[in-house]
């Protein structure tokens, strides 16, 4: 109940505000440009529809993770810097509940991004292969990735107590996680690339999307990667719980 | 005199090369099937390569792969098959004497134009790779994208979210209840 109260407070303060809504307008504009280019540009429209769907799914996931990181970095450090955390600590709410409420608000943000992206996914993937499984996997894995990165960023924000620093570290982690996108296919096939791909939750999600949407592979092919993402989710929630319990003014 | 020696040497080397090629291709032969394909963008086709060991001894450690070259006028270039095919190279451990091996290369047709596909077999015991005949692939362009389907969403959704944004801004204005 208290968690729900904190969640509502967070949603009111950071999502249902004109500034917060600007994010969604920008998200929508970017997705509009991207899907319009995919479908009408001469070169891009030559891509297979499955590939288009896969690319837009990666983009939506990265966007959700990025926004989760920013909201997570603000969760504790931002409140400390604004001097509002003290009032929150004085209320009869446990720190664990505060952290859970803030995490649920970040998940709501991901939910809104996912909802915004649905019409775009539909128009890009309509008539192509594996649209429905793709949306399903994006919903599940996007939620888990959002949990992983925002819980980590929140835990960091509680420990470092500086929004700027926790944001910079979170961005570095995000870039590291996104590194497979910058690596060539040949490098990713080396032993280092394979291990890095396997241990990196972002790469696991991207490879799962590839496997489901482009290669039409079933759930049995995805279990290993999904299990790794689940382990990361539990680890990051545990990290957040520990960090929230230790947070001091 | 020099010209004569040079010409004779070239004829000699060409003969040797031809002989070696014949020997190599005599031991292993490769065929590609289907010999020609007409399809449209987005279709999935499968090329089958049949490697035959014509000798009385087993052949081992062969590498076989498919190549695709764009032969459309003005676009002539070898293609990177990463987006076209999931299975580019196949390693064949052994083919028994007078035996055959069948390799399959499923392919998703990404771009329109005229192409040729051919399969190469590399045998590390021979210096010359064995190459199949070329299979002609003609891919027709598909205009599956109707901009009218995308425009209502691409324009409508940002406007809709913008309207909600304006509504929230108005509601949050001081003095508005």
PDB file of C-alpha atoms in Angstrom, chain B residues 20-119:
ATOM      1  CA  UNK B  20      45.949 -29.294 -62.057  1.00  0.00           C
ATOM      2  CA  UNK B  21      42.428 -27.889 -62.167  1.00  0.00           C
ATOM      3  CA  UNK B  22      41.188 -30.928 -64.033  1.00  0.00           C
ATOM      4  CA  UNK B  23      42.853 -33.185 -61.454  1.00  0.00           C
ATOM      5  CA  UNK B  24      41.362 -31.300 -58.544  1.00  0.00           C
ATOM      6  CA  UNK B  25      37.920 -31.051 -60.045  1.00  0.00           C
ATOM      7  CA  UNK B  26      38.149 -34.696 -61.069  1.00  0.00           C
ATOM      8  CA  UNK B  27      38.561 -35.784 -57.460  1.00  0.00           C
ATOM      9  CA  UNK B  28      35.717 -33.662 -56.130  1.00  0.00           C
ATOM     10  CA  UNK B  29      32.802 -32.204 -58.012  1.00  0.00           C
ATOM     11  CA  UNK B  30      30.176 -29.825 -56.768  1.00  0.00           C
ATOM     12  CA  UNK B  31      26.779 -29.055 -58.208  1.00  0.00           C
ATOM     13  CA  UNK B  32      24.258 -26.405 -57.221  1.00  0.00           C
ATOM     14  CA  UNK B  33      20.523 -26.833 -57.261  1.00  0.00           C
ATOM     15  CA  UNK B  34      18.234 -25.206 -58.444  1.00  0.00           C
ATOM     16  CA  UNK B  35      20.146 -24.010 -61.499  1.00  0.00           C
ATOM     17  CA  UNK B  36      18.011 -20.876 -61.744  1.00  0.00           C
ATOM     18  CA  UNK B  37      15.458 -19.182 -59.498  1.00  0.00           C
ATOM     19  CA  UNK B  38      12.869 -16.500 -60.083  1.00  0.00           C
ATOM     20  CA  UNK B  39      11.492 -15.067 -56.864  1.00  0.00           C
ATOM     21  CA  UNK B  40      10.433 -11.855 -55.199  1.00  0.00           C
ATOM     22  CA  UNK B  41      11.858  -9.879 -52.314  1.00  0.00           C
ATOM     23  CA  UNK B  42      11.187 -11.383 -48.919  1.00  0.00           C
ATOM     24  CA  UNK B  43      10.916 -14.950 -50.273  1.00  0.00           C
ATOM     25  CA  UNK B  44      12.922 -17.730 -48.698  1.00  0.00           C
ATOM     26  CA  UNK B  45      14.716 -20.172 -50.940  1.00  0.00           C
ATOM     27  CA  UNK B  46      17.146 -22.989 -50.258  1.00  0.00           C
ATOM     28  CA  UNK B  47      20.168 -23.808 -52.367  1.00  0.00           C
ATOM     29  CA  UNK B  48      21.423 -27.359 -52.225  1.00  0.00           C
ATOM     30  CA  UNK B  49      25.027 -28.158 -52.980  1.00  0.00           C
ATOM     31  CA  UNK B  50      25.980 -31.746 -53.723  1.00  0.00           C
ATOM     32  CA  UNK B  51      29.639 -32.577 -53.276  1.00  0.00           C
ATOM     33  CA  UNK B  52      30.692 -35.821 -54.885  1.00  0.00           C
ATOM     34  CA  UNK B  53      33.898 -37.666 -54.110  1.00  0.00           C
ATOM     35  CA  UNK B  54      34.870 -39.285 -57.403  1.00  0.00           C
ATOM     36  CA  UNK B  55      38.030 -40.899 -56.079  1.00  0.00           C
ATOM     37  CA  UNK B  56      38.553 -44.267 -54.438  1.00  0.00           C
ATOM     38  CA  UNK B  57      39.843 -42.628 -51.235  1.00  0.00           C
ATOM     39  CA  UNK B  58      37.880 -40.711 -48.608  1.00  0.00           C
ATOM     40  CA  UNK B  59      38.253 -36.937 -48.663  1.00  0.00           C
ATOM     41  CA  UNK B  60      38.441 -35.138 -45.351  1.00  0.00           C
ATOM     42  CA  UNK B  61      38.215 -31.650 -43.888  1.00  0.00           C
ATOM     43  CA  UNK B  62      36.465 -29.845 -46.675  1.00  0.00           C
ATOM     44  CA  UNK B  63      35.077 -26.365 -46.297  1.00  0.00           C
ATOM     45  CA  UNK B  64      32.205 -25.398 -48.500  1.00  0.00           C
ATOM     46  CA  UNK B  65      30.466 -22.085 -48.786  1.00  0.00           C
ATOM     47  CA  UNK B  66      28.042 -20.223 -50.971  1.00  0.00           C
ATOM     48  CA  UNK B  67      28.753 -16.913 -52.661  1.00  0.00           C
ATOM     49  CA  UNK B  68      26.410 -14.454 -54.217  1.00  0.00           C
ATOM     50  CA  UNK B  69      27.303 -11.750 -56.706  1.00  0.00           C
ATOM     51  CA  UNK B  70      25.065  -8.956 -57.893  1.00  0.00           C
ATOM     52  CA  UNK B  71      25.173  -8.816 -61.682  1.00  0.00           C
ATOM     53  CA  UNK B  72      22.581  -6.070 -62.107  1.00  0.00           C
ATOM     54  CA  UNK B  73      23.941  -3.468 -64.472  1.00  0.00           C
ATOM     55  CA  UNK B  74      25.569  -0.666 -62.522  1.00  0.00           C
ATOM     56  CA  UNK B  75      25.396  -2.585 -59.229  1.00  0.00           C
ATOM     57  CA  UNK B  76      27.957  -5.311 -59.909  1.00  0.00           C
ATOM     58  CA  UNK B  77      29.424  -6.365 -56.579  1.00  0.00           C
ATOM     59  CA  UNK B  78      29.871  -9.437 -54.394  1.00  0.00           C
ATOM     60  CA  UNK B  79      27.211  -9.614 -51.671  1.00  0.00           C
ATOM     61  CA  UNK B  80      27.733  -9.873 -47.937  1.00  0.00           C
ATOM     62  CA  UNK B  81      25.538 -12.834 -47.064  1.00  0.00           C
ATOM     63  CA  UNK B  82      25.142 -12.038 -43.391  1.00  0.00           C
ATOM     64  CA  UNK B  83      21.630 -10.675 -43.870  1.00  0.00           C
ATOM     65  CA  UNK B  84      20.742 -13.154 -46.610  1.00  0.00           C
ATOM     66  CA  UNK B  85      21.659 -16.475 -45.167  1.00  0.00           C
ATOM     67  CA  UNK B  86      22.141 -17.828 -41.678  1.00  0.00           C
ATOM     68  CA  UNK B  87      24.402 -20.658 -42.791  1.00  0.00           C
ATOM     69  CA  UNK B  88      27.258 -19.525 -44.982  1.00  0.00           C
ATOM     70  CA  UNK B  89      30.113 -21.974 -44.498  1.00  0.00           C
ATOM     71  CA  UNK B  90      29.819 -25.708 -43.795  1.00  0.00           C
ATOM     72  CA  UNK B  91      32.663 -27.925 -42.663  1.00  0.00           C
ATOM     73  CA  UNK B  92      32.527 -31.435 -44.066  1.00  0.00           C
ATOM     74  CA  UNK B  93      34.539 -33.878 -41.970  1.00  0.00           C
ATOM     75  CA  UNK B  94      34.686 -36.725 -44.431  1.00  0.00           C
ATOM     76  CA  UNK B  95      33.115 -38.025 -47.639  1.00  0.00           C
ATOM     77  CA  UNK B  96      33.470 -41.748 -48.271  1.00  0.00           C
ATOM     78  CA  UNK B  97      34.967 -43.014 -51.590  1.00  0.00           C
ATOM     79  CA  UNK B  98      32.427 -42.387 -54.376  1.00  0.00           C
ATOM     80  CA  UNK B  99      30.120 -40.899 -51.760  1.00  0.00           C
ATOM     81  CA  UNK B 100      28.245 -37.594 -51.741  1.00  0.00           C
ATOM     82  CA  UNK B 101      27.503 -34.869 -49.247  1.00  0.00           C
ATOM     83  CA  UNK B 102      24.516 -32.523 -49.453  1.00  0.00           C
ATOM     84  CA  UNK B 103      24.764 -29.082 -47.926  1.00  0.00           C
ATOM     85  CA  UNK B 104      21.817 -26.727 -47.639  1.00  0.00           C
ATOM     86  CA  UNK B 105      21.897 -22.948 -47.672  1.00  0.00           C
ATOM     87  CA  UNK B 106      18.557 -21.396 -46.762  1.00  0.00           C
ATOM     88  CA  UNK B 107      18.449 -17.815 -47.935  1.00  0.00           C
ATOM     89  CA  UNK B 108      16.153 -14.879 -47.383  1.00  0.00           C
ATOM     90  CA  UNK B 109      15.943 -12.621 -50.420  1.00  0.00           C
ATOM     91  CA  UNK B 110      16.602  -9.113 -49.262  1.00  0.00           C
ATOM     92  CA  UNK B 111      17.218  -7.000 -52.335  1.00  0.00           C
ATOM     93  CA  UNK B 112      15.889  -7.000 -55.878  1.00  0.00           C
ATOM     94  CA  UNK B 113      18.039  -7.443 -58.980  1.00  0.00           C
ATOM     95  CA  UNK B 114      19.931 -10.078 -60.923  1.00  0.00           C
ATOM     96  CA  UNK B 115      22.353 -12.291 -59.035  1.00  0.00           C
ATOM     97  CA  UNK B 116      24.461 -15.381 -59.506  1.00  0.00           C
ATOM     98  CA  UNK B 117      25.001 -17.910 -56.722  1.00  0.00           C
ATOM     99  CA  UNK B 118      27.790 -20.461 -56.695  1.00  0.00           C
ATOM    100  CA  UNK B 119      29.210 -22.905 -54.206  1.00  0.00           C
TER     101      UNK B 119
END
